[in-house]
Tab-separated table of C-alpha atoms in Angstrom:
chain	number	residue	atom	x	y	z
A	1	MET	CA	-20.458	12.473	-2.094
A	2	LYS	CA	-23.098	14.914	-0.895
A	3	LYS	CA	-24.115	12.533	1.919
A	4	SER	CA	-20.459	12.358	3.067
A	5	LEU	CA	-20.035	16.163	3.005
A	6	THR	CA	-23.283	16.431	5.109
A	7	ALA	CA	-21.967	13.972	7.603
A	8	ILE	CA	-18.729	15.903	7.881
A	9	ALA	CA	-20.597	19.105	8.482
A	10	SER	CA	-22.697	17.353	11.191
A	11	LEU	CA	-19.444	16.137	12.771
A	12	ILE	CA	-18.218	19.676	12.982
A	13	LEU	CA	-21.305	20.879	14.520
A	14	ALA	CA	-21.290	18.219	17.104
A	15	LEU	CA	-17.679	18.991	18.089
A	16	SER	CA	-18.488	22.709	18.175
A	17	ALA	CA	-21.336	21.940	20.650
A	18	THR	CA	-19.036	20.262	23.090
A	19	ALA	CA	-15.847	22.424	22.839
A	20	LYS	CA	-14.670	25.623	21.186
A	21	VAL	CA	-11.484	23.897	20.150
A	22	ILE	CA	-12.103	21.436	17.194
A	23	PRO	CA	-9.270	18.900	17.014
A	24	GLY	CA	-8.004	17.849	13.681
A	25	ALA	CA	-9.548	14.908	11.849
A	26	LEU	CA	-7.142	12.375	13.385
A	27	ILE	CA	-6.776	13.903	16.873
A	28	SER	CA	-9.249	11.786	18.966
A	29	ASP	CA	-9.628	9.328	21.670
A	30	ASN	CA	-7.786	5.956	21.101
A	31	MET	CA	-5.204	7.363	18.695
A	32	VAL	CA	-1.784	6.259	18.295
A	33	LEU	CA	1.044	8.875	18.154
A	34	GLN	CA	4.430	8.237	16.663
A	35	GLN	CA	6.931	7.432	19.314
A	36	LEU	CA	10.209	9.335	19.905
A	37	THR	CA	9.360	12.283	17.708
A	38	ASP	CA	7.773	15.640	17.650
A	39	ALA	CA	4.241	14.501	16.900
A	40	ARG	CA	1.809	17.171	15.590
A	41	ILE	CA	-1.329	17.972	17.377
A	42	TYR	CA	-3.563	20.297	15.527
A	43	GLY	CA	-7.066	21.753	14.927
A	44	LYS	CA	-9.231	24.827	14.783
A	45	ALA	CA	-10.514	27.394	17.350
A	46	ASP	CA	-11.401	30.999	17.403
A	47	PRO	CA	-8.908	33.130	15.531
A	48	GLY	CA	-6.289	34.673	17.948
A	49	SER	CA	-6.835	32.091	20.572
A	50	GLU	CA	-4.163	30.748	22.886
A	51	ILE	CA	-4.120	26.879	22.643
A	52	THR	CA	-2.482	24.688	25.283
A	53	VAL	CA	-1.796	20.974	24.948
A	54	THR	CA	-0.753	18.909	27.999
A	55	PRO	CA	0.060	15.179	27.496
A	56	SER	CA	-0.079	12.970	30.583
A	57	TRP	CA	3.274	11.214	29.913
A	58	ASN	CA	5.319	14.362	30.844
A	59	ASN	CA	2.607	16.761	32.109
A	60	LYS	CA	4.457	19.413	29.992
A	61	THR	CA	2.283	22.260	28.534
A	62	TYR	CA	2.804	23.180	24.961
A	63	THR	CA	1.482	26.534	23.854
A	64	THR	CA	0.557	28.058	20.430
A	65	HIS	CA	-1.891	30.557	18.957
A	66	THR	CA	-4.425	30.181	16.173
A	67	ASP	CA	-3.795	32.048	12.965
A	68	ARG	CA	-6.252	34.444	11.118
A	69	THR	CA	-8.310	31.555	9.943
A	70	GLY	CA	-8.431	29.814	13.354
A	71	GLU	CA	-6.109	26.982	12.551
A	72	TRP	CA	-3.391	25.873	14.946
A	73	CYS	CA	-0.650	23.141	15.089
A	74	LEU	CA	2.025	22.342	17.542
A	75	ALA	CA	4.480	19.448	18.177
A	76	VAL	CA	4.573	17.466	21.404
A	77	GLU	CA	7.674	15.269	22.360
A	78	THR	CA	6.559	11.726	22.556
A	79	PRO	CA	8.262	9.130	24.711
A	80	ALA	CA	9.251	5.526	23.699
A	81	GLY	CA	6.238	3.441	22.632
A	82	SER	CA	4.501	1.282	25.301
A	83	PHE	CA	1.073	-0.225	25.926
A	84	THR	CA	0.368	2.353	28.613
A	85	PRO	CA	-2.648	4.519	27.845
A	86	TYR	CA	-2.223	8.157	28.186
A	87	SER	CA	-4.389	11.336	28.076
A	88	ILE	CA	-4.031	14.628	26.304
A	89	THR	CA	-5.643	17.809	27.505
A	90	ILE	CA	-6.428	20.463	24.953
A	91	SER	CA	-7.609	23.960	25.935
A	92	ASP	CA	-8.229	27.422	24.743
A	93	GLY	CA	-9.461	28.236	28.308
A	94	ASP	CA	-12.181	25.688	28.050
A	95	PRO	CA	-10.414	22.370	28.295
A	96	PHE	CA	-11.287	18.886	27.097
A	97	THR	CA	-9.298	15.594	27.457
A	98	LEU	CA	-8.445	12.894	24.862
A	99	GLN	CA	-8.432	9.493	26.534
A	100	ASN	CA	-6.772	6.065	25.847
A	101	VAL	CA	-4.006	7.543	23.703
A	102	LEU	CA	-1.090	5.158	22.736
A	103	VAL	CA	2.325	5.843	21.615
A	104	GLY	CA	4.046	3.517	19.178
A	105	GLU	CA	4.386	3.345	15.340
A	106	VAL	CA	1.984	4.901	12.848
A	107	TRP	CA	1.634	3.848	9.216
A	108	LEU	CA	-0.608	5.251	6.434
A	109	ALA	CA	-2.193	2.443	4.321
A	110	SER	CA	-3.517	3.535	0.911
A	111	GLY	CA	-4.266	2.443	-2.659
A	112	GLN	CA	-7.289	0.643	-4.192
A	113	SER	CA	-9.509	-2.291	-3.305
A	114	ASN	CA	-6.834	-4.863	-2.250
A	115	MET	CA	-5.705	-2.421	0.398
A	116	GLN	CA	-9.224	-1.490	1.251
A	117	MET	CA	-10.569	-5.067	1.329
A	118	PRO	CA	-11.759	-5.705	4.845
A	119	LEU	CA	-11.423	-8.733	7.193
A	120	LYS	CA	-15.178	-9.585	6.512
A	121	GLY	CA	-14.171	-9.584	2.680
A	122	PHE	CA	-16.215	-8.309	-0.172
A	123	PRO	CA	-19.367	-9.874	-1.607
A	124	GLY	CA	-18.221	-12.959	-3.511
A	125	CYS	CA	-14.576	-12.417	-2.461
A	126	CYS	CA	-13.546	-13.967	0.803
A	127	ILE	CA	-10.609	-13.283	3.085
A	128	GLU	CA	-8.737	-16.406	4.023
A	129	GLY	CA	-9.083	-16.608	7.965
A	130	GLY	CA	-10.736	-13.274	8.025
A	131	TYR	CA	-13.458	-14.240	10.384
A	132	ASP	CA	-10.946	-16.031	12.688
A	133	GLU	CA	-9.153	-12.742	12.994
A	134	ILE	CA	-12.397	-10.865	13.748
A	135	VAL	CA	-13.142	-13.365	16.600
A	136	LYS	CA	-9.641	-12.853	18.048
A	137	SER	CA	-9.346	-9.109	17.321
A	138	ARG	CA	-10.128	-7.944	20.907
A	139	GLN	CA	-6.777	-9.486	22.023
A	140	TYR	CA	-5.068	-6.667	20.131
A	141	ALA	CA	-7.019	-3.840	21.745
A	142	ASP	CA	-3.941	-2.406	23.384
A	143	LYS	CA	-1.759	-3.219	20.482
A	144	VAL	CA	-3.417	-2.091	17.354
A	145	ARG	CA	-5.704	0.888	16.536
A	146	PHE	CA	-7.370	1.713	13.229
A	147	LEU	CA	-8.728	4.889	11.616
A	148	THR	CA	-10.546	4.096	8.378
A	149	VAL	CA	-11.161	7.094	6.034
A	150	PRO	CA	-14.706	6.940	4.578
A	151	LEU	CA	-15.044	6.718	0.717
A	152	THR	CA	-15.433	10.258	-0.216
A	153	GLN	CA	-14.758	12.640	-3.277
A	154	SER	CA	-14.469	16.314	-3.574
A	155	TYR	CA	-13.649	18.887	-6.282
A	156	GLU	CA	-12.247	21.122	-3.514
A	157	LEU	CA	-9.750	20.426	-0.906
A	158	LEU	CA	-11.366	19.112	2.227
A	159	ASP	CA	-9.806	19.534	5.604
A	160	THR	CA	-11.753	16.963	7.755
A	161	ILE	CA	-13.370	13.541	7.611
A	162	ASN	CA	-16.198	11.837	9.350
A	163	ALA	CA	-14.091	9.093	11.171
A	164	LYS	CA	-12.464	8.239	14.456
A	165	TRP	CA	-9.878	5.969	15.799
A	166	THR	CA	-11.294	2.660	16.879
A	167	VAL	CA	-10.154	-0.194	19.262
A	168	PRO	CA	-10.127	-3.696	17.800
A	169	SER	CA	-13.078	-5.855	18.797
A	170	PRO	CA	-15.489	-8.264	16.980
A	171	GLU	CA	-17.679	-5.160	16.585
A	172	THR	CA	-15.054	-2.955	14.885
A	173	SER	CA	-12.524	-5.219	13.190
A	174	PRO	CA	-14.821	-6.561	10.408
A	175	GLU	CA	-14.140	-3.214	8.508
A	176	TYR	CA	-10.373	-3.133	8.947
A	177	SER	CA	-8.248	-3.501	6.016
A	178	ALA	CA	-7.124	-7.213	6.042
A	179	LEU	CA	-3.671	-6.588	4.646
A	180	ALA	CA	-2.990	-3.589	6.982
A	181	TRP	CA	-4.324	-5.575	9.878
A	182	ASN	CA	-1.889	-8.394	9.372
A	183	TYR	CA	0.911	-5.890	8.836
A	184	ALA	CA	0.023	-4.059	12.031
A	185	LYS	CA	-0.319	-7.233	14.182
A	186	GLN	CA	3.075	-8.630	13.142
A	187	MET	CA	4.757	-5.182	13.621
A	188	SER	CA	3.308	-4.933	17.156
A	189	ASP	CA	4.428	-8.475	18.058
A	190	VAL	CA	7.991	-7.805	16.894
A	191	LEU	CA	8.567	-4.267	18.055
A	192	GLU	CA	6.540	-4.696	21.285
A	193	VAL	CA	4.725	-1.332	20.854
A	194	PRO	CA	1.330	-0.323	19.633
A	195	VAL	CA	0.740	0.159	15.898
A	196	GLY	CA	-1.605	2.657	14.569
A	197	ILE	CA	-2.991	2.471	10.895
A	198	VAL	CA	-4.599	5.192	9.044
A	199	SER	CA	-6.403	3.487	6.174
A	200	ALA	CA	-7.215	5.570	3.182
A	201	ALA	CA	-8.018	3.277	0.270
A	202	TYR	CA	-10.702	3.515	-2.533
A	203	GLY	CA	-11.479	0.377	-4.523
A	204	GLY	CA	-10.601	0.962	-8.206
A	205	ALA	CA	-8.878	4.276	-7.717
A	206	LYS	CA	-6.230	5.263	-10.373
A	207	VAL	CA	-2.843	6.740	-9.368
A	208	GLU	CA	-4.404	9.876	-10.887
A	209	SER	CA	-7.300	9.702	-8.388
A	210	TRP	CA	-4.717	10.042	-5.684
A	211	SER	CA	-2.842	13.031	-7.324
A	212	PRO	CA	-3.456	16.764	-6.782
A	213	ARG	CA	-4.416	19.251	-9.401
A	214	GLU	CA	-0.877	20.730	-9.662
A	215	LEU	CA	0.292	17.359	-11.046
A	216	LEU	CA	-2.684	16.553	-13.040
A	217	VAL	CA	-2.664	19.706	-15.212
A	218	ASN	CA	0.566	18.526	-16.672
A	219	TYR	CA	-1.040	15.228	-18.011
A	220	THR	CA	-2.519	15.821	-21.450
A	221	ASP	CA	-4.852	12.788	-21.180
A	222	VAL	CA	-6.435	13.986	-17.914
A	223	SER	CA	-9.229	16.485	-17.953
A	224	LEU	CA	-10.248	18.254	-14.708
A	225	ASP	CA	-13.444	19.709	-15.991
A	226	PRO	CA	-16.394	18.429	-14.010
A	227	LYS	CA	-18.350	17.886	-17.174
A	228	ASP	CA	-15.713	15.297	-18.197
A	229	ILE	CA	-15.200	13.759	-14.828
A	230	GLU	CA	-18.776	13.226	-13.757
A	231	PRO	CA	-19.698	10.726	-16.442
A	232	MET	CA	-16.606	8.559	-15.545
A	233	VAL	CA	-17.001	5.481	-13.368
A	234	HIS	CA	-16.620	6.976	-9.874
A	235	TYR	CA	-13.461	5.186	-8.824
A	236	HIS	CA	-11.537	6.290	-11.952
A	237	ARG	CA	-12.139	10.030	-11.391
A	238	PRO	CA	-8.948	12.067	-11.069
A	239	MET	CA	-7.941	14.194	-8.068
A	240	LEU	CA	-11.151	13.681	-6.096
A	241	MET	CA	-9.769	11.094	-3.600
A	242	TYR	CA	-6.654	13.287	-2.983
A	243	ASN	CA	-8.880	16.164	-2.143
A	244	ALA	CA	-11.295	14.365	0.039
A	245	MET	CA	-9.353	11.402	1.582
A	246	PHE	CA	-5.712	12.402	1.665
A	247	ASN	CA	-5.644	16.086	2.175
A	248	PRO	CA	-7.551	15.922	5.529
A	249	ILE	CA	-5.028	13.336	6.985
A	250	LYS	CA	-1.753	14.814	5.624
A	251	ASN	CA	-0.883	16.768	8.765
A	252	TYR	CA	-0.661	13.568	11.013
A	253	THR	CA	2.771	12.234	11.954
A	254	TYR	CA	3.561	9.030	10.153
A	255	LYS	CA	6.437	6.607	10.190
A	256	GLY	CA	5.702	5.499	6.598
A	257	ILE	CA	3.395	4.625	3.789
A	258	ILE	CA	2.181	1.165	2.497
A	259	TRP	CA	0.507	1.131	-0.886
A	260	TYR	CA	-1.336	-1.452	-2.899
A	261	GLN	CA	-2.537	-0.037	-6.259
A	262	GLY	CA	-2.107	-0.430	-9.931
A	263	CYS	CA	-4.839	-2.661	-11.384
A	264	SER	CA	-6.863	0.362	-12.603
A	265	ASN	CA	-3.744	1.766	-14.426
A	266	VAL	CA	-3.028	-1.508	-16.416
A	267	ALA	CA	-4.214	-0.123	-19.690
A	268	SER	CA	-2.032	3.071	-19.221
A	269	TYR	CA	1.077	1.275	-17.938
A	270	SER	CA	3.507	3.352	-19.917
A	271	THR	CA	2.831	6.503	-17.747
A	272	TYR	CA	2.512	4.753	-14.415
A	273	SER	CA	6.142	4.838	-13.065
A	274	ASP	CA	6.516	8.612	-13.635
A	275	ARG	CA	3.108	9.354	-12.167
A	276	LEU	CA	3.387	7.231	-9.157
A	277	ALA	CA	6.868	8.639	-8.352
A	278	ALA	CA	5.456	12.113	-8.756
A	279	MET	CA	2.481	11.295	-6.482
A	280	VAL	CA	4.804	10.004	-3.765
A	281	LYS	CA	7.009	13.025	-4.100
A	282	GLN	CA	3.920	15.257	-3.596
A	283	TRP	CA	2.552	13.246	-0.714
A	284	ARG	CA	5.849	13.482	1.133
A	285	GLU	CA	6.038	17.230	0.576
A	286	ASP	CA	2.469	17.556	1.859
A	287	ILE	CA	3.192	15.407	4.921
A	288	GLY	CA	6.226	17.383	5.545
A	289	LEU	CA	8.499	14.594	7.222
A	290	GLY	CA	11.010	14.109	4.484
A	291	ASP	CA	11.354	10.932	2.583
A	292	ILE	CA	9.401	8.714	4.875
A	293	ALA	CA	9.319	4.990	3.817
A	294	PHE	CA	7.121	3.962	0.953
A	295	TYR	CA	6.521	0.255	0.570
A	296	ALA	CA	4.337	-1.182	-2.213
A	297	VAL	CA	2.700	-4.460	-3.270
A	298	GLU	CA	3.235	-5.677	-6.791
A	299	ILE	CA	-0.297	-6.369	-8.354
A	300	ALA	CA	-1.369	-10.018	-8.175
A	301	PRO	CA	-1.858	-12.303	-11.193
A	302	TYR	CA	-5.386	-11.886	-12.649
A	303	GLN	CA	-6.924	-12.526	-16.020
A	304	TYR	CA	-7.996	-9.234	-17.386
A	305	GLY	CA	-10.919	-9.299	-19.880
A	306	ASP	CA	-11.142	-5.691	-21.202
A	307	PRO	CA	-9.365	-5.423	-24.647
A	308	SER	CA	-7.540	-2.429	-23.423
A	309	GLU	CA	-5.998	-4.489	-20.592
A	310	ILE	CA	-5.578	-7.892	-21.793
A	311	GLY	CA	-1.756	-8.751	-21.677
A	312	ARG	CA	-0.845	-5.410	-20.260
A	313	SER	CA	-0.552	-6.288	-16.470
A	314	PRO	CA	2.935	-7.711	-16.708
A	315	PHE	CA	4.034	-4.306	-18.137
A	316	LEU	CA	2.328	-2.558	-15.293
A	317	ARG	CA	4.318	-4.721	-12.834
A	318	GLU	CA	7.449	-3.709	-14.626
A	319	ALA	CA	6.351	-0.131	-14.290
A	320	GLN	CA	5.791	-0.616	-10.519
A	321	TRP	CA	9.459	-1.823	-10.118
A	322	LYS	CA	10.676	0.992	-12.266
A	323	ALA	CA	8.803	3.498	-9.998
A	324	VAL	CA	10.401	1.918	-6.829
A	325	GLU	CA	13.839	2.543	-8.489
A	326	MET	CA	12.787	6.240	-8.958
A	327	ILE	CA	11.354	6.817	-5.460
A	328	PRO	CA	13.977	7.308	-2.623
A	329	ASN	CA	13.462	5.066	0.525
A	330	SER	CA	11.062	2.628	-1.226
A	331	ASP	CA	10.744	-0.986	-1.971
A	332	MET	CA	8.045	-3.486	-2.990
A	333	ILE	CA	7.019	-7.128	-2.334
A	334	SER	CA	6.045	-9.567	-4.947
A	335	ILE	CA	2.962	-11.816	-4.538
A	336	ASN	CA	3.032	-13.721	-7.735
A	337	ASP	CA	2.788	-16.915	-5.745
A	338	LEU	CA	-0.143	-15.968	-3.506
A	339	VAL	CA	-3.033	-16.751	-5.817
A	340	LYS	CA	-4.878	-19.938	-6.327
A	341	PRO	CA	-5.719	-21.428	-9.765
A	342	TYR	CA	-9.447	-20.707	-8.979
A	343	GLU	CA	-8.674	-17.111	-8.409
A	344	ARG	CA	-7.860	-16.457	-12.112
A	345	PHE	CA	-10.918	-14.121	-12.578
A	346	ASN	CA	-10.889	-12.697	-8.982
A	347	ILE	CA	-8.930	-9.578	-8.707
A	348	HIS	CA	-8.999	-9.845	-4.826
A	349	PRO	CA	-6.795	-12.804	-3.730
A	350	ALA	CA	-7.944	-14.241	-0.465
A	351	ASP	CA	-4.474	-14.522	1.166
A	352	LYS	CA	-3.937	-11.029	2.771
A	353	THR	CA	-2.124	-12.625	5.604
A	354	THR	CA	0.968	-13.563	3.869
A	355	ALA	CA	0.975	-10.312	1.934
A	356	GLY	CA	0.590	-8.314	5.065
A	357	HIS	CA	3.447	-10.290	6.746
A	358	ARG	CA	5.816	-9.909	3.779
A	359	LEU	CA	5.193	-6.159	3.820
A	360	CYS	CA	5.844	-6.042	7.419
A	361	ASP	CA	8.990	-8.098	7.012
A	362	LEU	CA	10.222	-5.483	4.497
A	363	ALA	CA	9.479	-2.546	6.962
A	364	LEU	CA	11.143	-4.525	9.870
A	365	ASN	CA	14.204	-4.999	7.830
A	366	LYS	CA	14.717	-1.745	6.051
A	367	THR	CA	13.094	0.766	8.415
A	368	TYR	CA	13.687	-0.773	11.795
A	369	GLY	CA	16.990	-2.569	10.970
A	370	LYS	CA	15.804	-6.043	11.993
A	371	LYS	CA	17.833	-7.883	9.470
A	372	GLN	CA	16.728	-11.381	10.758
A	373	PHE	CA	13.518	-10.669	8.857
A	374	LEU	CA	14.671	-11.511	5.444
A	375	ALA	CA	13.449	-9.109	2.629
A	376	GLY	CA	14.246	-9.100	-1.052
A	377	SER	CA	12.877	-11.458	-3.577
A	378	PRO	CA	15.048	-13.465	-6.004
A	379	LYS	CA	15.167	-11.673	-9.359
A	380	TYR	CA	16.492	-12.010	-12.777
A	381	LYS	CA	20.146	-11.266	-13.242
A	382	SER	CA	21.117	-12.393	-16.823
A	383	HIS	CA	20.556	-15.002	-19.338
A	384	ARG	CA	22.387	-16.819	-22.197
A	385	PHE	CA	21.243	-19.443	-24.663
A	386	LEU	CA	23.023	-22.826	-24.904
A	387	ASP	CA	22.112	-25.999	-26.605
A	388	GLY	CA	18.437	-25.192	-27.137
A	389	ALA	CA	17.845	-23.883	-23.612
A	390	ALA	CA	17.762	-20.612	-21.778
A	391	TRP	CA	20.261	-20.464	-18.927
A	392	VAL	CA	18.925	-17.817	-16.466
A	393	ALA	CA	21.021	-16.461	-13.747
A	394	ILE	CA	19.121	-15.506	-10.596
A	395	ASP	CA	20.116	-12.962	-7.957
A	396	SER	CA	18.849	-14.589	-4.777
A	397	PRO	CA	20.072	-12.346	-1.864
A	398	ASN	CA	18.864	-14.809	0.886
A	399	ASP	CA	20.130	-18.434	0.870
A	400	GLY	CA	19.846	-19.225	-2.815
A	401	ILE	CA	17.053	-21.058	-4.532
A	402	CYS	CA	14.678	-23.076	-2.350
A	403	ARG	CA	13.020	-25.278	-5.131
A	404	ASN	CA	14.410	-27.725	-7.663
A	405	TYR	CA	11.443	-29.646	-8.850
A	406	ASP	CA	7.946	-28.930	-10.379
A	407	ILE	CA	8.995	-25.283	-11.183
A	408	GLN	CA	6.135	-23.507	-12.923
A	409	GLY	CA	5.979	-20.084	-14.568
A	410	PHE	CA	8.740	-20.096	-17.059
A	411	GLU	CA	8.148	-19.689	-20.829
A	412	VAL	CA	10.429	-19.477	-23.875
A	413	ALA	CA	9.985	-18.135	-27.323
A	414	GLY	CA	11.764	-18.532	-30.714
A	415	PRO	CA	12.264	-15.931	-33.516
A	416	ASP	CA	8.391	-16.056	-34.074
A	417	LYS	CA	7.888	-14.338	-30.662
A	418	VAL	CA	5.314	-16.966	-29.577
A	419	PHE	CA	5.775	-18.138	-25.996
A	420	HIS	CA	5.446	-21.732	-24.970
A	421	PRO	CA	5.440	-23.143	-21.322
A	422	ALA	CA	8.784	-24.615	-20.405
A	423	ASP	CA	8.511	-28.383	-20.094
A	424	SER	CA	11.956	-28.609	-18.464
A	425	VAL	CA	13.210	-26.429	-15.619
A	426	TRP	CA	16.073	-27.442	-13.445
A	427	LEU	CA	18.711	-25.680	-11.326
A	428	HIS	CA	22.359	-26.153	-12.423
A	429	TRP	CA	23.919	-26.235	-9.027
A	430	GLN	CA	27.484	-25.399	-10.115
A	431	THR	CA	26.617	-22.156	-11.900
A	432	ASN	CA	23.369	-21.341	-9.859
A	433	GLU	CA	21.474	-21.026	-13.217
A	434	MET	CA	18.062	-22.148	-14.097
A	435	VAL	CA	18.049	-24.249	-17.282
A	436	VAL	CA	14.853	-23.647	-19.067
A	437	SER	CA	13.666	-25.358	-22.302
A	438	SER	CA	10.556	-26.444	-24.291
A	439	LYS	CA	10.337	-29.070	-26.975
A	440	ALA	CA	8.128	-26.667	-28.845
A	441	VAL	CA	10.955	-24.206	-29.046
A	442	PRO	CA	14.180	-25.694	-30.440
A	443	ASN	CA	15.919	-22.372	-30.819
A	444	PRO	CA	14.804	-20.038	-27.908
A	445	VAL	CA	15.649	-16.336	-28.206
A	446	ALA	CA	13.630	-15.103	-25.222
A	447	VAL	CA	12.689	-16.314	-21.829
A	448	ARG	CA	10.125	-15.054	-19.387
A	449	TYR	CA	8.823	-15.880	-15.965
A	450	GLY	CA	5.311	-15.014	-14.696
A	451	PHE	CA	4.956	-12.509	-17.504
A	452	ARG	CA	1.303	-12.796	-18.286
A	453	ASP	CA	-1.860	-11.472	-16.763
A	454	PHE	CA	-2.250	-14.733	-14.843
A	455	LEU	CA	0.744	-16.992	-14.625
A	456	PRO	CA	1.587	-17.708	-10.916
A	457	GLY	CA	5.081	-19.061	-10.265
A	458	THR	CA	6.540	-21.616	-7.970
A	459	LEU	CA	10.181	-20.583	-7.706
A	460	HIS	CA	11.159	-19.291	-4.309
A	461	GLY	CA	14.279	-18.029	-2.590
A	462	GLY	CA	15.751	-19.516	0.633
A	463	ASN	CA	13.501	-17.049	2.590
A	464	TYR	CA	10.470	-18.347	0.680
A	465	LEU	CA	10.049	-15.057	-1.034
A	466	PRO	CA	9.025	-15.540	-4.853
A	467	LEU	CA	11.107	-14.890	-7.929
A	468	ILE	CA	9.902	-11.558	-9.271
A	469	PRO	CA	8.331	-11.912	-12.820
A	470	PHE	CA	10.556	-10.803	-15.634
A	471	ARG	CA	11.249	-10.960	-19.265
A	472	SER	CA	14.548	-11.068	-21.253
A	473	ASP	CA	13.126	-9.380	-24.336
A	474	ASP	CA	11.977	-5.862	-25.070
A	475	TRP	CA	8.883	-6.773	-27.101
A	476	ASP	CA	6.254	-4.344	-26.245
A	477	ILE	CA	3.020	-5.883	-27.072
A	478	PRO	CA	2.243	-9.756	-26.631
A	479	THR	CA	1.937	-11.394	-30.243
A	480	ASP	CA	0.472	-14.712	-28.969
A	481	LYS	CA	-2.929	-13.442	-27.849
C-alpha cells in the first residue's frame, strides 16, 4: 500500500512538472467519454484559477473556476459515438492537449477476482482463449479502451490513482479483465461505437471492502479500528478498497456498472443482500448520475472447503438475486452451466467469453433496447408433488425449454431432508412442467436444482440461458453434509 501511495505522489509531481492544471485520474489521452451527454471533465489547479476546456468535436470553449482547494469540474456536451479520434485542450492560461479521445459507451467493471482475472489468466488458472484474444487485440484499438485501477488500499479517502487509459495491443491487453474485455468487444460490435472500461476489481474483496465508512459503522460485526483491520487477510479488509480504488474514479461519467463478487461473503450470506443494495445505493449517490444500470454475475459453482463456507454458497446466490430485486435498474446473469467438472476446486472458471457475452446481452436488451438479444434465464415458478415425483413449473421467458434429455442438476428429498440426485427428469410437454423423481425418495417433499456448492446444471431455455438454481424448501442449513 505504501508503494502505491508513493507511486501516486510521483505521478502528481510528474504532472505538475508539465502543467499547472492536473487533470483528474481518468482524464487522459486515449480515454472514452460517454456519448450524447454532459460528460464531466475535472481536475486541480491553483485556487481561483479560470479553467477552459475546448473539445475538438465542436470547438466550443467551456469555462469554470477552481474552488478554494483548487478543484474544478465542468461538463462538456458530447456528440454521438464514433470511431473518430478527438482532442481536448485544457488551460488555466498554460494550455495542454489530450489526444486520441474517443466518444462512445463507458462502463465501470468491479468486484473481486473473477472480474479482475486478466486475459493472461492467473497462475494455475487459465482463461479459455485468452491468448488468442491477446494476439488479436490490436484489431480493437479504435473500438475498446481500458483503464485498470491498481490494487490499492487506504484508510483515508484518496482522490487519484496511478493509472491511465490504454489502447488494446498484445503489449497492453494481457492485463485486461477477461470478462470485461469480452463484454466491451461485443458491445462495440453491436452498437458500432467505442466502449471504454474502467476496471476496478480486487481479488478476494468482500462487499464490505467496497463500502464506505458511513455504511460500515452501522454493521456490528465490522470494526474500522486499524488494529483489528491490519491482521486480516488483505483482501477481506473493510472500506480500504472503497477509499483507494472507488473514490478516485467516482467523478467520471458512466453508463452503468457491471459487478462480479460474492465468493468472499459466502460465510455471511444472511447479510449480503442488504449490504450489496446499500453499497450500490451509495455508489450511485457518489457517482451522481441517478440509478445507472447495475448488472451482476451470479457466483459460479465451486466446492468450498472452509467449514464456515461449506454448503453456504447456494444461499449466497439466493441473496444475490434478492439484492437484484431490491436494487432499482438492476439484473443478473446465471453461469451455473459455465464450469467444467475438473473446475470443482477452481474458483476461477476459464470461460469468461460466454459470461462476458451474456452480461453484454443483458445490457443490450435492457439498457439499449435491443430486444433481439435475449435476456432472462428460465427460473422456478411453482411445484407440486404427484405419484412420487416433483412436478416443477418453469417460467422460461424466451422460447420455452431447450433440452429434454440427460438433464442434470435436480435433486429431491423426503421428510428426512436428505437430498438425492434425480434419476428421472423429463419435460411434460402439455403442462410445460419438469417431472423429477428418484428411486431413493419414494415420497418427495422438496426439490432443488443446482443448489449445492458445486452442482452445475444442464437445463437451458430456448435462448440457451441456464435455469437459475433454486430450492422449493425453506431449510436453512444443509443436513446431508
